[in-house]
mmCIF file of C-alpha atoms and ligand atoms in Angstrom:
data_model
loop_
_atom_site.group_PDB
_atom_site.id
_atom_site.type_symbol
_atom_site.label_atom_id
_atom_site.label_comp_id
_atom_site.label_asym_id
_atom_site.label_seq_id
_atom_site.Cartn_x
_atom_site.Cartn_y
_atom_site.Cartn_z
ATOM 1 C CA MET A 5 142.741 120.213 90.103
ATOM 2 C CA SER A 6 144.537 116.774 90.585
ATOM 3 C CA GLU A 7 146.462 115.288 87.700
ATOM 4 C CA LYS A 8 144.166 112.573 87.405
ATOM 5 C CA LYS A 9 141.201 114.686 87.380
ATOM 6 C CA PHE A 10 142.710 116.945 84.976
ATOM 7 C CA ASN A 11 143.373 114.020 82.616
ATOM 8 C CA ASN A 12 139.992 112.641 82.980
ATOM 9 C CA ARG A 13 138.619 116.223 82.147
ATOM 10 C CA ARG A 14 140.725 116.502 79.213
ATOM 11 C CA SER A 15 139.922 113.128 77.968
ATOM 12 C CA PHE A 16 136.147 113.876 78.435
ATOM 13 C CA ILE A 17 136.682 116.968 76.357
ATOM 14 C CA GLN A 18 138.541 115.158 73.614
ATOM 15 C CA LYS A 19 135.934 112.422 73.651
ATOM 16 C CA ALA A 20 132.950 115.032 73.310
ATOM 17 C CA GLY A 21 135.221 116.796 70.708
ATOM 18 C CA SER A 22 135.503 113.615 68.727
ATOM 19 C CA ALA A 23 131.799 112.692 69.290
ATOM 20 C CA ALA A 24 130.854 115.932 67.941
ATOM 21 C CA LEU A 25 132.933 115.161 64.570
ATOM 22 C CA ALA A 26 131.508 111.790 64.410
ATOM 23 C CA GLY A 27 127.979 113.281 64.803
ATOM 24 C CA SER A 28 128.698 115.491 62.144
ATOM 25 C CA THR A 29 129.567 112.861 60.060
ATOM 26 C CA LEU A 30 126.785 110.752 61.135
ATOM 27 C CA GLY A 31 124.595 113.487 60.400
ATOM 28 C CA LEU A 32 125.564 113.556 56.808
ATOM 29 C CA ALA A 33 125.127 109.855 56.547
ATOM 30 C CA ALA A 34 121.762 110.225 58.011
ATOM 31 C CA CYS A 35 120.796 112.891 55.654
ATOM 32 C CA THR A 36 121.688 110.623 52.902
ATOM 33 C CA SER A 37 119.838 107.664 54.233
ATOM 34 C CA ALA A 38 116.817 109.513 54.893
ATOM 35 C CA GLY A 39 117.043 110.876 51.475
ATOM 36 C CA GLU A 40 117.181 107.344 50.147
ATOM 37 C CA LYS A 41 114.423 106.463 52.258
ATOM 38 C CA ASN A 42 112.421 109.403 51.115
ATOM 39 C CA ILE A 43 112.443 108.102 47.536
ATOM 40 C CA ASN A 44 110.784 104.810 48.896
ATOM 41 C CA ILE A 45 107.886 106.842 50.474
ATOM 42 C CA ASN A 46 104.856 107.044 48.398
ATOM 43 C CA PHE A 47 103.855 110.530 48.907
ATOM 44 C CA ASN A 48 100.365 109.776 47.276
ATOM 45 C CA ASN A 49 99.471 107.603 49.998
ATOM 46 C CA LYS A 50 97.026 109.067 52.489
ATOM 47 C CA TYR A 51 96.509 108.247 55.987
ATOM 48 C CA ARG A 52 93.035 108.733 57.550
ATOM 49 C CA TRP A 53 93.389 107.779 61.149
ATOM 50 C CA LYS A 54 90.638 108.127 64.080
ATOM 51 C CA MET A 55 91.387 109.524 67.535
ATOM 52 C CA THR A 56 88.997 108.458 70.086
ATOM 53 C CA THR A 57 89.073 110.393 73.594
ATOM 54 C CA THR A 58 87.946 109.910 77.124
ATOM 55 C CA TRP A 59 87.082 113.454 77.268
ATOM 56 C CA PRO A 60 83.618 114.942 76.533
ATOM 57 C CA PRO A 61 83.638 116.615 73.256
ATOM 58 C CA ASN A 62 85.452 119.825 73.031
ATOM 59 C CA PHE A 63 86.359 119.463 76.416
ATOM 60 C CA PRO A 64 88.577 122.757 77.170
ATOM 61 C CA VAL A 65 92.447 122.106 77.205
ATOM 62 C CA VAL A 66 92.345 118.117 76.493
ATOM 63 C CA GLY A 67 89.670 117.816 74.014
ATOM 64 C CA GLU A 68 90.599 121.062 72.542
ATOM 65 C CA GLY A 69 94.237 120.260 72.481
ATOM 66 C CA CYS A 70 93.633 116.913 70.591
ATOM 67 C CA LYS A 71 91.998 118.800 67.959
ATOM 68 C CA MET A 72 94.854 121.080 67.601
ATOM 69 C CA MET A 73 97.205 118.007 67.250
ATOM 70 C CA ALA A 74 95.364 116.765 64.409
ATOM 71 C CA GLU A 75 95.762 120.135 62.806
ATOM 72 C CA TRP A 76 99.489 120.116 63.284
ATOM 73 C CA VAL A 77 99.841 116.588 61.893
ATOM 74 C CA LYS A 78 97.816 117.560 58.576
ATOM 75 C CA GLU A 79 100.016 120.633 58.417
ATOM 76 C CA MET A 80 103.418 118.954 59.110
ATOM 77 C CA SER A 81 102.535 115.987 56.632
ATOM 78 C CA GLY A 82 101.379 118.335 53.858
ATOM 79 C CA GLY A 83 97.969 116.889 54.205
ATOM 80 C CA ARG A 84 99.056 113.095 53.931
ATOM 81 C CA MET A 85 97.720 112.266 57.187
ATOM 82 C CA GLU A 86 94.656 113.454 58.963
ATOM 83 C CA ILE A 87 93.259 112.610 62.197
ATOM 84 C CA THR A 88 89.733 112.713 62.969
ATOM 85 C CA VAL A 89 88.896 113.472 66.613
ATOM 86 C CA TYR A 90 86.058 112.145 68.485
ATOM 87 C CA GLY A 91 84.751 113.100 71.926
ATOM 88 C CA GLY A 92 84.070 110.380 74.474
ATOM 89 C CA GLY A 93 80.577 108.981 73.152
ATOM 90 C CA GLU A 94 80.678 110.123 69.862
ATOM 91 C CA LEU A 95 82.263 106.982 68.172
ATOM 92 C CA ILE A 96 82.647 104.593 71.138
ATOM 93 C CA PRO A 97 81.830 104.876 74.897
ATOM 94 C CA ALA A 98 84.408 107.145 76.512
ATOM 95 C CA LEU A 99 86.228 104.237 78.362
ATOM 96 C CA GLU A 100 86.571 101.738 75.778
ATOM 97 C CA GLY A 101 89.431 103.580 73.934
ATOM 98 C CA PHE A 102 92.031 101.075 75.324
ATOM 99 C CA ASP A 103 90.147 97.957 73.609
ATOM 100 C CA ALA A 104 89.223 99.783 70.439
ATOM 101 C CA VAL A 105 92.780 101.020 69.765
ATOM 102 C CA SER A 106 94.054 97.277 70.844
ATOM 103 C CA SER A 107 91.924 95.791 68.403
ATOM 104 C CA GLY A 108 92.595 98.264 65.806
ATOM 105 C CA ALA A 109 89.172 99.433 65.421
ATOM 106 C CA VAL A 110 90.398 102.874 65.793
ATOM 107 C CA GLU A 111 94.080 103.696 65.600
ATOM 108 C CA MET A 112 94.712 106.162 68.501
ATOM 109 C CA ASN A 113 93.020 107.342 71.953
ATOM 110 C CA HIS A 114 93.905 110.157 74.193
ATOM 111 C CA GLY A 115 93.188 109.616 77.910
ATOM 112 C CA ALA A 116 95.065 108.748 80.869
ATOM 113 C CA ALA A 117 96.511 105.098 81.778
ATOM 114 C CA TYR A 118 94.654 105.308 85.243
ATOM 115 C CA TYR A 119 91.574 104.507 83.312
ATOM 116 C CA TRP A 120 92.737 101.049 82.355
ATOM 117 C CA ALA A 121 93.214 99.964 85.901
ATOM 118 C CA GLY A 122 90.629 97.212 85.667
ATOM 119 C CA LYS A 123 92.508 95.495 83.085
ATOM 120 C CA LEU A 124 96.197 96.335 84.174
ATOM 121 C CA GLN A 125 96.536 96.971 87.980
ATOM 122 C CA CYS A 126 99.940 98.827 87.370
ATOM 123 C CA ALA A 127 98.287 101.258 85.027
ATOM 124 C CA PRO A 128 97.852 104.261 87.422
ATOM 125 C CA PHE A 129 101.512 104.036 87.926
ATOM 126 C CA PHE A 130 102.051 105.883 84.558
ATOM 127 C CA THR A 131 99.550 108.415 85.575
ATOM 128 C CA ALA A 132 99.629 109.549 88.979
ATOM 129 C CA VAL A 133 100.221 108.062 92.513
ATOM 130 C CA PRO A 134 98.926 109.946 95.645
ATOM 131 C CA PHE A 135 101.628 112.063 97.141
ATOM 132 C CA GLY A 136 104.029 110.934 94.487
ATOM 133 C CA MET A 137 105.861 112.683 91.752
ATOM 134 C CA ASN A 138 104.682 115.830 90.145
ATOM 135 C CA ALA A 139 104.219 116.541 86.586
ATOM 136 C CA GLN A 140 107.945 117.652 85.923
ATOM 137 C CA GLN A 141 109.128 114.432 87.810
ATOM 138 C CA MET A 142 106.776 112.286 86.121
ATOM 139 C CA GLY A 143 108.096 113.672 82.720
ATOM 140 C CA SER A 144 111.545 113.204 83.730
ATOM 141 C CA TRP A 145 110.870 109.502 84.720
ATOM 142 C CA ILE A 146 109.099 108.581 81.633
ATOM 143 C CA ILE A 147 111.096 110.723 79.126
ATOM 144 C CA SER A 148 114.522 110.331 80.710
ATOM 145 C CA GLY A 149 114.551 107.850 83.407
ATOM 146 C CA GLY A 150 113.405 104.651 81.540
ATOM 147 C CA GLY A 151 109.779 105.163 82.371
ATOM 148 C CA GLN A 152 108.790 104.860 78.686
ATOM 149 C CA GLN A 153 110.804 101.553 78.076
ATOM 150 C CA LEU A 154 108.642 100.136 80.836
ATOM 151 C CA TRP A 155 105.406 101.565 79.970
ATOM 152 C CA GLU A 156 105.998 100.196 76.280
ATOM 153 C CA GLU A 157 106.696 96.627 77.518
ATOM 154 C CA VAL A 158 103.518 96.771 79.584
ATOM 155 C CA TYR A 159 101.243 97.897 76.741
ATOM 156 C CA ALA A 160 103.234 95.669 74.219
ATOM 157 C CA PRO A 161 100.909 92.611 74.930
ATOM 158 C CA PHE A 162 97.797 94.805 73.793
ATOM 159 C CA ASP A 163 99.580 95.857 70.720
ATOM 160 C CA LEU A 164 99.593 99.451 72.154
ATOM 161 C CA LEU A 165 102.414 101.997 71.976
ATOM 162 C CA PRO A 166 101.973 104.762 74.581
ATOM 163 C CA ILE A 167 103.342 108.375 74.167
ATOM 164 C CA ILE A 168 103.286 111.029 77.049
ATOM 165 C CA CYS A 169 100.778 113.707 75.987
ATOM 166 C CA GLY A 170 99.833 116.299 78.418
ATOM 167 C CA ASN A 171 99.505 116.710 82.207
ATOM 168 C CA THR A 172 97.209 118.666 84.244
ATOM 169 C CA GLY A 173 99.884 119.661 86.716
ATOM 170 C CA VAL A 174 99.054 119.413 90.729
ATOM 171 C CA GLN A 175 95.118 119.379 90.826
ATOM 172 C CA MET A 176 92.947 120.801 93.588
ATOM 173 C CA GLY A 177 92.011 118.555 96.611
ATOM 174 C CA GLY A 178 88.235 119.059 95.745
ATOM 175 C CA TRP A 179 84.874 120.894 96.814
ATOM 176 C CA PHE A 180 83.558 120.077 100.071
ATOM 177 C CA ASN A 181 80.272 120.701 101.962
ATOM 178 C CA LYS A 182 81.818 119.675 105.213
ATOM 179 C CA GLU A 183 84.719 121.065 106.983
ATOM 180 C CA VAL A 184 87.810 118.484 107.171
ATOM 181 C CA ASN A 185 89.725 119.152 110.319
ATOM 182 C CA THR A 186 90.917 115.786 111.166
ATOM 183 C CA LEU A 187 90.807 112.448 109.758
ATOM 184 C CA ASP A 188 87.537 111.769 111.869
ATOM 185 C CA ASP A 189 85.870 114.085 109.539
ATOM 186 C CA ILE A 190 86.537 111.829 106.502
ATOM 187 C CA LYS A 191 84.886 108.841 108.260
ATOM 188 C CA GLY A 192 81.873 108.041 106.185
ATOM 189 C CA LEU A 193 82.222 111.176 104.092
ATOM 190 C CA LYS A 194 80.931 110.568 100.525
ATOM 191 C CA MET A 195 83.226 111.727 97.738
ATOM 192 C CA ARG A 196 83.377 111.420 94.311
ATOM 193 C CA ILE A 197 87.105 110.566 93.870
ATOM 194 C CA PRO A 198 88.279 107.787 91.263
ATOM 195 C CA GLY A 199 91.387 105.870 90.746
ATOM 196 C CA LEU A 200 94.039 105.048 93.480
ATOM 197 C CA GLY A 201 92.950 108.349 95.143
ATOM 198 C CA GLY A 202 89.595 106.636 95.924
ATOM 199 C CA LYS A 203 91.293 103.528 97.168
ATOM 200 C CA VAL A 204 93.246 105.538 99.735
ATOM 201 C CA PHE A 205 90.156 107.502 100.564
ATOM 202 C CA ALA A 206 88.402 104.433 101.474
ATOM 203 C CA GLN A 207 91.500 103.177 103.460
ATOM 204 C CA ALA A 208 91.282 106.327 105.631
ATOM 205 C CA GLY A 209 87.532 105.651 106.399
ATOM 206 C CA GLY A 210 85.875 107.663 103.725
ATOM 207 C CA THR A 211 83.365 106.462 101.158
ATOM 208 C CA PRO A 212 84.199 107.026 97.590
ATOM 209 C CA ILE A 213 81.339 107.373 94.981
ATOM 210 C CA LEU A 214 81.498 106.707 91.547
ATOM 211 C CA VAL A 215 79.757 109.564 89.649
ATOM 212 C CA SER A 216 80.017 110.300 85.966
ATOM 213 C CA GLY A 217 81.381 114.073 85.116
ATOM 214 C CA GLY A 218 77.783 115.056 83.916
ATOM 215 C CA GLU A 219 76.002 114.065 87.362
ATOM 216 C CA ILE A 220 78.489 115.689 89.837
ATOM 217 C CA TYR A 221 76.709 119.029 90.036
ATOM 218 C CA THR A 222 73.521 117.763 90.842
ATOM 219 C CA ASN A 223 74.738 115.054 93.413
ATOM 220 C CA LEU A 224 76.580 117.697 95.260
ATOM 221 C CA GLU A 225 73.505 119.898 95.147
ATOM 222 C CA ARG A 226 71.245 117.314 96.531
ATOM 223 C CA GLY A 227 73.665 116.037 99.366
ATOM 224 C CA VAL A 228 74.011 112.606 97.380
ATOM 225 C CA ILE A 229 77.693 113.370 97.644
ATOM 226 C CA ASP A 230 79.521 115.594 100.282
ATOM 227 C CA ALA A 231 82.438 116.260 98.239
ATOM 228 C CA THR A 232 83.936 115.847 94.798
ATOM 229 C CA GLU A 233 87.327 116.235 93.308
ATOM 230 C CA TRP A 234 87.594 117.308 89.537
ATOM 231 C CA ILE A 235 90.691 118.993 88.133
ATOM 232 C CA GLY A 236 91.527 122.545 88.972
ATOM 233 C CA PRO A 237 89.996 126.319 89.066
ATOM 234 C CA TYR A 238 89.522 126.641 85.384
ATOM 235 C CA HIS A 239 87.654 123.230 84.824
ATOM 236 C CA ASP A 240 86.124 123.424 88.256
ATOM 237 C CA TYR A 241 84.668 127.086 87.678
ATOM 238 C CA ASN A 242 83.017 126.135 84.468
ATOM 239 C CA MET A 243 81.374 123.022 85.974
ATOM 240 C CA GLY A 244 79.823 125.496 88.629
ATOM 241 C CA PHE A 245 80.893 123.708 91.824
ATOM 242 C CA HIS A 246 81.386 126.963 93.568
ATOM 243 C CA GLN A 247 77.562 127.386 93.424
ATOM 244 C CA VAL A 248 76.883 124.063 95.221
ATOM 245 C CA ALA A 249 80.007 123.811 97.563
ATOM 246 C CA LYS A 250 81.115 125.810 100.400
ATOM 247 C CA TYR A 251 85.089 124.826 100.870
ATOM 248 C CA TYR A 252 87.429 124.421 98.063
ATOM 249 C CA TYR A 253 90.399 122.359 99.446
ATOM 250 C CA TYR A 254 94.031 121.793 98.300
ATOM 251 C CA PRO A 255 96.393 120.560 97.429
ATOM 252 C CA GLY A 256 95.216 117.648 95.154
ATOM 253 C CA TRP A 257 97.173 115.130 97.111
ATOM 254 C CA HIS A 258 95.617 112.214 95.059
ATOM 255 C CA GLU A 259 96.651 113.582 91.615
ATOM 256 C CA PRO A 260 100.059 115.637 92.089
ATOM 257 C CA GLY A 261 100.489 115.652 88.146
ATOM 258 C CA PRO A 262 99.006 113.138 86.251
ATOM 259 C CA VAL A 263 100.318 111.995 82.997
ATOM 260 C CA LEU A 264 98.053 112.009 80.152
ATOM 261 C CA GLU A 265 98.508 109.614 77.453
ATOM 262 C CA LEU A 266 98.053 109.086 73.746
ATOM 263 C CA ILE A 267 97.882 105.381 72.674
ATOM 264 C CA CYS A 268 98.392 104.210 69.186
ATOM 265 C CA ASN A 269 97.823 100.687 67.669
ATOM 266 C CA LYS A 270 101.354 99.522 67.640
ATOM 267 C CA SER A 271 101.054 97.720 64.385
ATOM 268 C CA LYS A 272 99.525 100.359 62.651
ATOM 269 C CA PHE A 273 101.955 102.630 63.630
ATOM 270 C CA ALA A 274 104.822 100.455 62.490
ATOM 271 C CA GLU A 275 103.197 100.757 59.153
ATOM 272 C CA LEU A 276 103.235 104.491 59.045
ATOM 273 C CA PRO A 277 106.199 105.597 56.835
ATOM 274 C CA LYS A 278 109.058 106.997 59.418
ATOM 275 C CA ASP A 279 108.524 110.670 58.501
ATOM 276 C CA LEU A 280 104.702 110.449 59.721
ATOM 277 C CA GLN A 281 105.824 108.379 62.682
ATOM 278 C CA GLU A 282 108.213 111.179 63.736
ATOM 279 C CA ILE A 283 105.378 113.489 62.754
ATOM 280 C CA VAL A 284 102.848 112.020 65.063
ATOM 281 C CA ARG A 285 105.609 111.732 68.042
ATOM 282 C CA THR A 286 106.698 115.405 67.552
ATOM 283 C CA ALA A 287 103.057 116.751 67.686
ATOM 284 C CA ALA A 288 102.196 114.480 70.830
ATOM 285 C CA TYR A 289 105.208 116.226 72.443
ATOM 286 C CA ARG A 290 104.260 119.571 71.537
ATOM 287 C CA LEU A 291 100.659 118.878 72.742
ATOM 288 C CA ASN A 292 102.288 117.411 75.995
ATOM 289 C CA ARG A 293 104.015 120.734 76.633
ATOM 290 C CA TRP A 294 101.065 123.070 75.353
ATOM 291 C CA MET A 295 98.512 121.070 77.843
ATOM 292 C CA MET A 296 100.887 121.911 80.948
ATOM 293 C CA ALA A 297 101.452 125.677 79.655
ATOM 294 C CA GLU A 298 97.529 126.151 79.229
ATOM 295 C CA PHE A 299 96.440 124.433 82.597
ATOM 296 C CA ASP A 300 98.643 126.807 84.534
ATOM 297 C CA ALA A 301 97.910 129.758 82.776
ATOM 298 C CA LYS A 302 94.316 129.245 82.970
ATOM 299 C CA ASN A 303 94.145 128.011 86.499
ATOM 300 C CA GLY A 304 95.886 131.003 87.723
ATOM 301 C CA GLU A 305 93.408 133.163 85.842
ATOM 302 C CA TYR A 306 90.434 130.924 87.165
ATOM 303 C CA LEU A 307 91.743 130.772 90.698
ATOM 304 C CA GLN A 308 91.532 134.649 90.694
ATOM 305 C CA LYS A 309 87.855 134.704 89.458
ATOM 306 C CA ILE A 310 86.871 132.282 92.157
ATOM 307 C CA LYS A 311 88.212 134.433 94.776
ATOM 308 C CA ASN A 312 86.864 137.778 93.160
ATOM 309 C CA GLU A 313 83.510 136.137 92.447
ATOM 310 C CA THR A 314 82.492 133.879 95.105
ATOM 311 C CA ASP A 315 82.233 133.243 99.006
ATOM 312 C CA VAL A 316 83.787 129.861 98.582
ATOM 313 C CA GLN A 317 86.411 129.354 101.503
ATOM 314 C CA ILE A 318 89.764 128.452 99.628
ATOM 315 C CA THR A 319 91.552 126.467 102.263
ATOM 316 C CA ALA A 320 94.274 123.942 102.821
ATOM 317 C CA PHE A 321 93.974 120.516 104.163
ATOM 318 C CA PRO A 322 95.148 120.397 107.768
ATOM 319 C CA LYS A 323 98.626 118.710 107.859
ATOM 320 C CA ASN A 324 97.311 116.013 110.437
ATOM 321 C CA VAL A 325 94.662 114.860 107.468
ATOM 322 C CA LEU A 326 97.238 115.069 104.897
ATOM 323 C CA ALA A 327 99.899 112.692 107.311
ATOM 324 C CA GLY A 328 96.884 110.343 107.672
ATOM 325 C CA LEU A 329 95.901 110.225 104.048
ATOM 326 C CA LYS A 330 99.737 109.519 103.319
ATOM 327 C CA LYS A 331 99.862 106.614 105.689
ATOM 328 C CA ALA A 332 96.756 105.098 104.046
ATOM 329 C CA THR A 333 98.396 105.719 100.621
ATOM 330 C CA ASN A 334 101.494 103.758 101.886
ATOM 331 C CA GLU A 335 98.937 100.762 102.980
ATOM 332 C CA VAL A 336 97.164 100.872 99.555
ATOM 333 C CA ILE A 337 100.426 100.669 97.678
ATOM 334 C CA SER A 338 101.755 97.789 99.865
ATOM 335 C CA ASP A 339 98.778 95.852 99.174
ATOM 336 C CA LEU A 340 98.731 96.458 95.207
ATOM 337 C CA VAL A 341 102.630 95.599 95.050
ATOM 338 C CA GLU A 342 102.046 92.300 96.921
ATOM 339 C CA GLN A 343 99.189 91.255 94.693
ATOM 340 C CA ASP A 344 101.023 91.864 91.449
ATOM 341 C CA ASP A 345 104.598 91.213 89.963
ATOM 342 C CA GLN A 346 104.302 93.677 87.428
ATOM 343 C CA THR A 347 103.252 96.315 89.643
ATOM 344 C CA ARG A 348 106.074 95.734 91.989
ATOM 345 C CA LYS A 349 108.390 96.024 89.373
ATOM 346 C CA ILE A 350 106.862 99.394 88.178
ATOM 347 C CA TYR A 351 106.729 100.620 91.465
ATOM 348 C CA GLU A 352 110.071 99.794 92.453
ATOM 349 C CA HIS A 353 111.416 101.481 89.352
ATOM 350 C CA TYR A 354 109.133 104.345 89.993
ATOM 351 C CA SER A 355 110.496 104.904 93.516
ATOM 352 C CA SER A 356 114.166 104.407 92.794
ATOM 353 C CA PHE A 357 113.996 107.043 90.072
ATOM 354 C CA ARG A 358 112.180 109.369 92.730
ATOM 355 C CA ASN A 359 114.710 108.556 95.406
ATOM 356 C CA GLN A 360 117.366 109.615 93.093
ATOM 357 C CA ILE A 361 115.991 112.842 91.827
ATOM 358 C CA ASN A 362 114.276 114.034 95.128
ATOM 359 C CA PRO A 363 117.576 115.422 96.756
ATOM 360 C CA TRP A 364 118.337 117.385 93.535
ATOM 361 C CA MET A 365 114.582 118.630 93.581
ATOM 362 C CA ASP A 366 114.945 119.629 97.291
ATOM 363 C CA ILE A 367 117.949 121.715 96.593
ATOM 364 C CA SER A 368 116.178 123.477 93.415
ATOM 365 C CA GLU A 369 112.650 123.644 92.601
ATOM 366 C CA LYS A 370 111.535 123.129 96.206
ATOM 367 C CA ILE A 371 113.777 125.581 97.756
ATOM 368 C CA PHE A 372 112.954 128.199 95.070
ATOM 369 C CA TYR A 373 109.244 127.767 95.664
ATOM 370 C CA ASN A 374 109.853 128.200 99.408
ATOM 371 C CA GLU A 375 112.223 130.808 99.599
ATOM 372 C CA MET A 376 111.291 132.967 96.514
ATOM 373 C CA GLY A 377 108.008 132.940 96.593
HETATM 374 CA CA1 LIG B 1131 90.758 114.767 89.068
#
């Protein structure tokens, strides 16, 4: 070790040591100041919040998780804060959460940013980009890579505070009644595929069709659509798609790890006592982790069920098809970035973070999955 390096190392250790000391002093100070603040908290004040969701009532994992979060908040706050969770359509229509929370009509909504693309062109970049970052990388970007600050900046004019709150992991490519061997097989193919994925599908010659969750099964059965994407084996099995489709394609190139979000009315959040603010954030982070764990566990179990119980052919999209869709993705994103300065700013930030962590992922996660099985 060179003298200089050694000195740098020694000074780093010294700094770390003094930071630890300072930290412990600060820790004490923080205790005192938190103690003082607590004197000002009126523990008799009760907070009754409403959480709307974009999911059907009691929807497995996501809707289910929101109810768990409400329970955690109640327990952690000793009953001072109670959140009532509503499924989509129970209090307001499923996709009106953004406006309802923005106006303060309800305090929070659980959903995904890409549902708000009609209001904010850049919103999908906080959920999932086709062929983009996976769940782990999206989490790193938002939590540790500056994504959160950007997200807050974008939502602030709407009086909204976004908090990362779940992820489905890589989804499945979807259920098809026609084989997809080349890009030509996509031409004119009618598929239920929303969001950026739908735009890319159209760019590649396909016909994206808008179908609400409840109507997909019948539309697929009657041939109104040739294909549909949904989520992954667990939810898809429960929708019964294996009864009306022949092929189950992977991977979900269009949704490689969609981030789910909790949005809070920013002004109302600021009015909460500090301890309840931390309780809400902590519960959201716990839910964020739980959803990812639950999706992986259940998808593994249900993939096996689909293999064991059905004749569905589970198959990968051919490389040439994925390459074509990737090209179409780049074209769609270039257009979006050209149309809107905010989208450009976010996409540039997203891309530079991705370029920075990819070389690391290449020699860690990727090599591990490829080589270790
Ligand atoms: Ca999906």
